[in-house]
Coordinates of C-alpha atoms in Angstrom, one line a residue:
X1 CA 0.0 0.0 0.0
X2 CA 1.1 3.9 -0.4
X3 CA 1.3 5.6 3.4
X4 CA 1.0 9.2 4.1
X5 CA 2.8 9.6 7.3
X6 CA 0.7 11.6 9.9
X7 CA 3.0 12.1 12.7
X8 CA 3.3 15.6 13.5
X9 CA 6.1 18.0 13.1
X10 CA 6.2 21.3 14.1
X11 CA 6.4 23.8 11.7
X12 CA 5.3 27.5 11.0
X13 CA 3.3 29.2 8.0
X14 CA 4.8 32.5 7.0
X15 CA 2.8 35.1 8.7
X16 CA 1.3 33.3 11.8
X17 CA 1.8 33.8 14.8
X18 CA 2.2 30.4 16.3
X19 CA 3.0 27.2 14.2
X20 CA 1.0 24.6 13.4
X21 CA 1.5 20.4 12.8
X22 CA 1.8 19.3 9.4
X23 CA 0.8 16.4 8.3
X24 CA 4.5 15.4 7.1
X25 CA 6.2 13.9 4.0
X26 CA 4.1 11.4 1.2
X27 CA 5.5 7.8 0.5
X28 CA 7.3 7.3 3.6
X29 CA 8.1 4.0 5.0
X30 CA 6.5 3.8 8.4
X31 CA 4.7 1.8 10.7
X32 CA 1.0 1.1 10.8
X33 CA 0.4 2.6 13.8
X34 CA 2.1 5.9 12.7
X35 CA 0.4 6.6 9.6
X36 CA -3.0 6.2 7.4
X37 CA -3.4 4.3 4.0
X38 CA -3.8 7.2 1.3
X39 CA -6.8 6.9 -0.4
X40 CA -7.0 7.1 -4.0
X41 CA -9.9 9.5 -4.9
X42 CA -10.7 11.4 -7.9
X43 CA -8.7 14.1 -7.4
X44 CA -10.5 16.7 -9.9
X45 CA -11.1 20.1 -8.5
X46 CA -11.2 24.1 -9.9
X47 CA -9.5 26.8 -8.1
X48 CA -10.7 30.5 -8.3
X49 CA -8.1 33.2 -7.8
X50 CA -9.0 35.9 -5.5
X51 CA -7.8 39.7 -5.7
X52 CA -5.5 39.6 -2.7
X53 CA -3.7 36.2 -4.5
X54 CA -4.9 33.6 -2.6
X55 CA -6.4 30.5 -4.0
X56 CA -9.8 29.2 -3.4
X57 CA -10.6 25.5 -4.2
X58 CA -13.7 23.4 -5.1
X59 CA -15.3 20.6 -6.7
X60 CA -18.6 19.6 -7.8
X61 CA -20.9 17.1 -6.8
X62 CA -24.3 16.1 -8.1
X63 CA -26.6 17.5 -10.8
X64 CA -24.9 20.0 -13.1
X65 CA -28.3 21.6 -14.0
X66 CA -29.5 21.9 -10.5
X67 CA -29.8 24.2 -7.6
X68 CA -26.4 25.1 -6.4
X69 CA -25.4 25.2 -3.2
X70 CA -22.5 26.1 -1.9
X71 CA -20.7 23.8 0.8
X72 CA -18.8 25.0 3.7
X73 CA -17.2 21.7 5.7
X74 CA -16.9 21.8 9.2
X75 CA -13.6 21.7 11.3
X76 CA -10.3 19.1 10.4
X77 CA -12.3 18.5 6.8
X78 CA -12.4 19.6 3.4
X79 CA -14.0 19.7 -0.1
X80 CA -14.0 15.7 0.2
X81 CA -16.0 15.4 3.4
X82 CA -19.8 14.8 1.5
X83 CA -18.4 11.7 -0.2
X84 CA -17.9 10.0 2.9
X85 CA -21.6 9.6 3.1
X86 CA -22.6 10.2 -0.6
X87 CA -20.0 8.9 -2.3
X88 CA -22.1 8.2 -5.6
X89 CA -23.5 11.6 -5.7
X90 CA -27.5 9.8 -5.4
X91 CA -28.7 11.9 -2.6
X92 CA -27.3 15.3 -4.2
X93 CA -28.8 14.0 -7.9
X94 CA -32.1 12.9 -6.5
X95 CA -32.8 16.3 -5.2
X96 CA -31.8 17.9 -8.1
X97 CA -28.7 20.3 -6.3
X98 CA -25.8 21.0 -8.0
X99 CA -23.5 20.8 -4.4
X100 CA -20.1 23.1 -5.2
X101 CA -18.0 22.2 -2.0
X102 CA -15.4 24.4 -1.3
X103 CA -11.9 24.3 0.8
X104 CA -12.7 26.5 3.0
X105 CA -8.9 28.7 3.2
X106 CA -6.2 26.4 4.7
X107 CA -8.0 23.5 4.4
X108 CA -7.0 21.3 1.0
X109 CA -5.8 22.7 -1.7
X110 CA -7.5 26.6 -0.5
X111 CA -5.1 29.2 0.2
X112 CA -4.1 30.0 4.6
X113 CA -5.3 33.3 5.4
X114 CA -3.7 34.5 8.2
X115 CA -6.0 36.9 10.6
X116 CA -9.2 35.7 8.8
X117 CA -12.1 36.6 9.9
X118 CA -16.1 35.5 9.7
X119 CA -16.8 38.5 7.1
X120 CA -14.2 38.0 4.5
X121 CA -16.1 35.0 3.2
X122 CA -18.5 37.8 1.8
X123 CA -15.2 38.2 -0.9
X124 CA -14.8 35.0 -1.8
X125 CA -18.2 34.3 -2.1
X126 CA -18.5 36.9 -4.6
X127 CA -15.7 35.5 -6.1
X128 CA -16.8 32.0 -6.9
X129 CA -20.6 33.4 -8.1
X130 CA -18.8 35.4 -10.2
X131 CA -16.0 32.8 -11.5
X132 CA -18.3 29.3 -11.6
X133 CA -20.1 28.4 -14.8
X134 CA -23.9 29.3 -14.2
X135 CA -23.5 31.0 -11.1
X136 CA -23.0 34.9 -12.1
X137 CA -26.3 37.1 -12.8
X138 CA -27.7 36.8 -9.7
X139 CA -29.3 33.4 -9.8
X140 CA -30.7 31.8 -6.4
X141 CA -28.4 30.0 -4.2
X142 CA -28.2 27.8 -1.4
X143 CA -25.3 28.0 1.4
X144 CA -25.2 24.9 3.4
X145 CA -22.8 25.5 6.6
X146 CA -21.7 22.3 9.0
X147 CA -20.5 22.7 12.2
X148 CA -17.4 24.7 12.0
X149 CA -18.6 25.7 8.5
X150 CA -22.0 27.1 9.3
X151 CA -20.9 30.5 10.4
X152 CA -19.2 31.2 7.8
X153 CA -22.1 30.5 5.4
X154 CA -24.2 33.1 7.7
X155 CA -21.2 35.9 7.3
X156 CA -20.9 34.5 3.8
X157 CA -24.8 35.3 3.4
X158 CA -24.8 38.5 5.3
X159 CA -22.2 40.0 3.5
X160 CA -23.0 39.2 -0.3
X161 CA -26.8 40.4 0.0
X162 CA -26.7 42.0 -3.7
X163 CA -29.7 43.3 -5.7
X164 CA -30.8 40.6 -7.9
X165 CA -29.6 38.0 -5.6
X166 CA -31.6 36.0 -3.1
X167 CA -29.8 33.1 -0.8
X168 CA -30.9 30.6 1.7
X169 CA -28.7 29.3 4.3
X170 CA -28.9 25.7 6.0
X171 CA -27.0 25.3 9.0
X172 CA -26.2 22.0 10.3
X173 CA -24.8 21.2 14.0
X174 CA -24.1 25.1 14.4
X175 CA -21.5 26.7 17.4
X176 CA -23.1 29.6 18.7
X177 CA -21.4 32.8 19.4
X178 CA -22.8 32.9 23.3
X179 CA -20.1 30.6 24.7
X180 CA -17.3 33.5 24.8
X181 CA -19.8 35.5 26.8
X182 CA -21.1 32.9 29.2
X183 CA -18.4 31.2 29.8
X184 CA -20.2 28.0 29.0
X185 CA -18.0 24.4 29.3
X186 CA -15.0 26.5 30.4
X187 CA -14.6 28.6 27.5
X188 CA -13.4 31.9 28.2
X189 CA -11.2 33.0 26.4
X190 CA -9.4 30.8 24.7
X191 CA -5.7 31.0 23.7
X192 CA -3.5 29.7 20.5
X193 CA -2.6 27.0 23.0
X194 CA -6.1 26.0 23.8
X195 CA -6.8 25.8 20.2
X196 CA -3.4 23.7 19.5
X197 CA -3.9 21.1 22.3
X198 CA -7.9 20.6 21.1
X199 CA -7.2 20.7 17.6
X200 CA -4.4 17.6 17.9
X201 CA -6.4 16.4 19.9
X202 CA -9.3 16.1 17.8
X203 CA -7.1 15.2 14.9
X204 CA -5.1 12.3 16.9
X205 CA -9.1 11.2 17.9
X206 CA -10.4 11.2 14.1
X207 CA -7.1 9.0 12.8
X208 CA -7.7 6.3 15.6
X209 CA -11.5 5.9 14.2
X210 CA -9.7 5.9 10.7
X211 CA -7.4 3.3 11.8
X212 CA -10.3 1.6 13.9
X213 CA -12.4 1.3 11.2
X214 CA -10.1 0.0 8.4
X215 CA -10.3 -3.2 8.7
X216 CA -14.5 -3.7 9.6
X217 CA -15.4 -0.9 7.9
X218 CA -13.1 -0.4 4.7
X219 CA -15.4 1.7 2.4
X220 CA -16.4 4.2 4.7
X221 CA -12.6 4.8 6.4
X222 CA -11.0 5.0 3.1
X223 CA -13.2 7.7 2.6
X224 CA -12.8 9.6 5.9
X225 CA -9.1 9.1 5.9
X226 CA -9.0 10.8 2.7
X227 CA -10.9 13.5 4.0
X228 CA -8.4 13.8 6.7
X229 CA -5.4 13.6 4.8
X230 CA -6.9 16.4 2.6
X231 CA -8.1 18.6 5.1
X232 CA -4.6 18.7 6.7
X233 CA -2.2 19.0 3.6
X234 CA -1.1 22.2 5.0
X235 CA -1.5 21.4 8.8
X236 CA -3.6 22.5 11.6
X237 CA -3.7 26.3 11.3
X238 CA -7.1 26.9 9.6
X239 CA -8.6 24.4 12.4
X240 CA -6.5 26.0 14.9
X241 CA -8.2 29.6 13.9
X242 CA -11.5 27.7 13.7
X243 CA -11.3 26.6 17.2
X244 CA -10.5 30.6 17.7
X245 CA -12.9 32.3 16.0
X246 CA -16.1 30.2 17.1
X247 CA -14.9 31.0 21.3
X248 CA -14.5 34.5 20.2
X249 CA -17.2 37.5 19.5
X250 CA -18.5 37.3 15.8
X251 CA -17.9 40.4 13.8
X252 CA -21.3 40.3 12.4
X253 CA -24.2 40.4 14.2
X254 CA -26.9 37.7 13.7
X255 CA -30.1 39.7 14.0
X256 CA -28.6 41.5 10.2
X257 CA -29.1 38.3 8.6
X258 CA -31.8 38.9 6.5
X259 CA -32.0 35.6 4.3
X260 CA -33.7 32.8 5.5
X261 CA -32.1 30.1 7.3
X262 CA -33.1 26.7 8.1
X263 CA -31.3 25.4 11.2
X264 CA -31.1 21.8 12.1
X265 CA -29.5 20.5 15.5
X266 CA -29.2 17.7 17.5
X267 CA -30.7 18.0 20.7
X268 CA -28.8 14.5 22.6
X269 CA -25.5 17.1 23.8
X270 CA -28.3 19.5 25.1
X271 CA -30.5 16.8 27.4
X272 CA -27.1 15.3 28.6
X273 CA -28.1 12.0 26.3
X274 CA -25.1 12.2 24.3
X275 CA -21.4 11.1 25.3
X276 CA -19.1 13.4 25.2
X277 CA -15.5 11.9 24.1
X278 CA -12.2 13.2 22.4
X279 CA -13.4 11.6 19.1
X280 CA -16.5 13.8 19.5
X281 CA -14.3 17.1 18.0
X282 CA -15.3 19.1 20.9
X283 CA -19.1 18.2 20.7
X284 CA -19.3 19.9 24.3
X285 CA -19.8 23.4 22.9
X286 CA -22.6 22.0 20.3
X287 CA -25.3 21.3 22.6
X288 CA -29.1 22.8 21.4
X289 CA -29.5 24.9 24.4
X290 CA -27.1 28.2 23.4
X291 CA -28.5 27.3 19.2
X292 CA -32.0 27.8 20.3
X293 CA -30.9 31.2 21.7
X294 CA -29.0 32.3 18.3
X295 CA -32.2 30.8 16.2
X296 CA -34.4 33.6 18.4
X297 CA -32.1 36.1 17.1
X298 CA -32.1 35.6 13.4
X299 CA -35.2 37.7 12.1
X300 CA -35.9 34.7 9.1
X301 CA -35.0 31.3 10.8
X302 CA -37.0 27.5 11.0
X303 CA -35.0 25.6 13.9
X304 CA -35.7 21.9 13.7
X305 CA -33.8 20.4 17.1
X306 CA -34.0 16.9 16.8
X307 CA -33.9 14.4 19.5
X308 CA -31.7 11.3 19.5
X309 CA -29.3 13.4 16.8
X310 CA -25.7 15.2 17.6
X311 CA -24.0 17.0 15.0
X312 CA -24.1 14.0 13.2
X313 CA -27.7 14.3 11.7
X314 CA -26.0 15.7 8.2
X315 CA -25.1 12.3 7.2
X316 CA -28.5 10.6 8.7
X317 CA -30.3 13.9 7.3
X318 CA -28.5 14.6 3.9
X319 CA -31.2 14.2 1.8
X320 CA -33.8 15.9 3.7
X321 CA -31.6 18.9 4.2
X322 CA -30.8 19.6 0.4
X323 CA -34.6 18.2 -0.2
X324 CA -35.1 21.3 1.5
X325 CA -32.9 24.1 0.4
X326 CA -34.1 23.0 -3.2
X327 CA -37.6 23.5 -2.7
X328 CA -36.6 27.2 -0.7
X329 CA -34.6 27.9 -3.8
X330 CA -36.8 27.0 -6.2
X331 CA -39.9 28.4 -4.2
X332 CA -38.2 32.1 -4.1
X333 CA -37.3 31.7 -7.6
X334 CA -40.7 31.3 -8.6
X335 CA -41.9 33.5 -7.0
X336 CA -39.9 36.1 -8.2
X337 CA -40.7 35.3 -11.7
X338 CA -43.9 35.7 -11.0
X339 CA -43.2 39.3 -9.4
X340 CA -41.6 39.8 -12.9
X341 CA -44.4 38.8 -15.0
X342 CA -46.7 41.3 -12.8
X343 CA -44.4 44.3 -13.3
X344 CA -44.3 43.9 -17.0
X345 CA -48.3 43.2 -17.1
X346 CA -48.8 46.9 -15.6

């Protein structure tokens, strides 16, 4: 077999302030329990370059004709994480979305931007509508946010509000922004440290279920390893500011996001159901309770908080969840053509 060695080794990205692990050196000769099988995917994927000369990568998924709907991947993942659960593409092609699943910047093969924040995905959004074949002219789209990824779909949403263009955001398993000020499970405030030891932490955690699973479970951990691998090409700094900016005050306020915004959550954390374990990626700070209190506060929001489910439910839910950002798409879309037909009428 080909190895991709995944012991860490500490090294810094030009412009940090504080080094991350890297994932280390392809094709080296090492022993099982020091490094993951690499996967051999399909390795097709488009990059848009942005103004300030980063890189921002993608890859499509589903039907080509569809609704799109843009991706954002949750915390130690990348463009690769839906295959894991839909490898085949059925679940995006039977609801008719076109899913365009980015690498959200320094994950994969996106560009590390150092000092990001939640409201520079408003540029790079504009950026891929603008870049991606059938996306510029203001057609409808879907953001679909996970975990880690949902805020910035929000911010992403806020941000690029232009005429002629409506959006719906779905947010699955979503951190809210009231832990920094309550101090909830112990976060307050958290330091580039914190994030470093909870980040490997999390990583180490998500390779032992990789390795765990490779023998009983071959299909599926070939296909979360190579998430994995992906998602840390260029180390743990973009999960390292992830863990950073989610413990930290937003720089956008959620009561001026004016788009819709379907919300689903697990509700096991939040009734004390769920176990809470290193492999869980720090599923302490997702329980219901502080998401109901963000849903209250976005003017346009349906909260479904499901019993029995943890931030998990997007691979139980997946088809549900675009089944339902394609009928809000297509709903709004409709109707505006129908707003357009009156206004020409008179």
């Amino acid at each position: 077999s080909t190895w991709v060695q995944v012991a860490p080794g500490l090294v810094a990205h030009a412009g940090c302030r504080h080094p991350c692990l890297h994932a280390g050196a392809m094709g080296a000769s090492l022993d099982k329990a020091d490094c993951l099988p690499l996967p051999t995917l399909d390795e097709a994927y488009s990059v848009v370059e942005l103004l300030d000369g980063r890189s921002l990568a993608f890859r499509e998924y589903g039907d080509a004709s569809g609704v799109p709907i843009i991706f954002y991947h949750g915390n130690l993942s990348s463009r690769l994480f839906m295959p894991s659960w839909d490898e085949t593409h059925e679940a995006a092609v039977a609801a008719g979305a076109r899913v365009i699943a980015v690498d959200r910047p320094g994950y994969g093969r996106s560009s590390l931007h150092c000092g990001r924040a939640y409201m520079d995905n408003g540029a790079e959004l504009r950026a891929l509508l603008a870049s991606v074949k059938g996306l510029a002219g203001g057609r409808r789209v879907a953001l679909l946010g996970h975990r880690s990824g949902a805020p910035h779909a929000l911010a992403a949403a806020y941000v690029t509000m232009v005429p002629g263009m409506a959006c719906q955001v779905a947010a699955v398993g979503l951190a809210s922004p009231e832990w920094p000020r309550t101090g909830k499970h112990g976060i307050c405030p958290p330091t580039p440290a914190d994030a470093s030891a909870a980040v490997t932490a999390s990583y180490d955690s998500l390779r032992a279920a990789c390795e765990e699973l490779w023998d009983t479970w071959p299909d599926r951990s070939r296909l979360l390893a190579a998430d994995l691998v992906e998602a840390t090409r260029q180390g743990l700094s973009a999960a390292e500011q992830d863990y950073l900016l989610e413990r930290s005050p937003w720089d956008f306020e959620l009561e001026d996001v004016s788009c819709r915004v379907l919300l689903w959550q697990g509700t096991d954390l939040d009734s004390g159901e769920g176990e809470v374990t290193a492999q869980s990626l720090g599923s302490e700070a997702l329980g219901a309770a502080p998401v109901r209190q963000m849903a209250a506060r976005l003017p346009h929001c349906s909260a479904s908080f499901i019993r029995g489910e943890t931030h998990l439910l997007v691979r139980r839910r997946f088809d549900d969840i675009l089944a339902a950002l394609v009928d809000e798409v297509s709903r709004d879309e409709r109707r505006q053509s129908k707003q357009g037909s009156a206004g020409e009428e008179q």
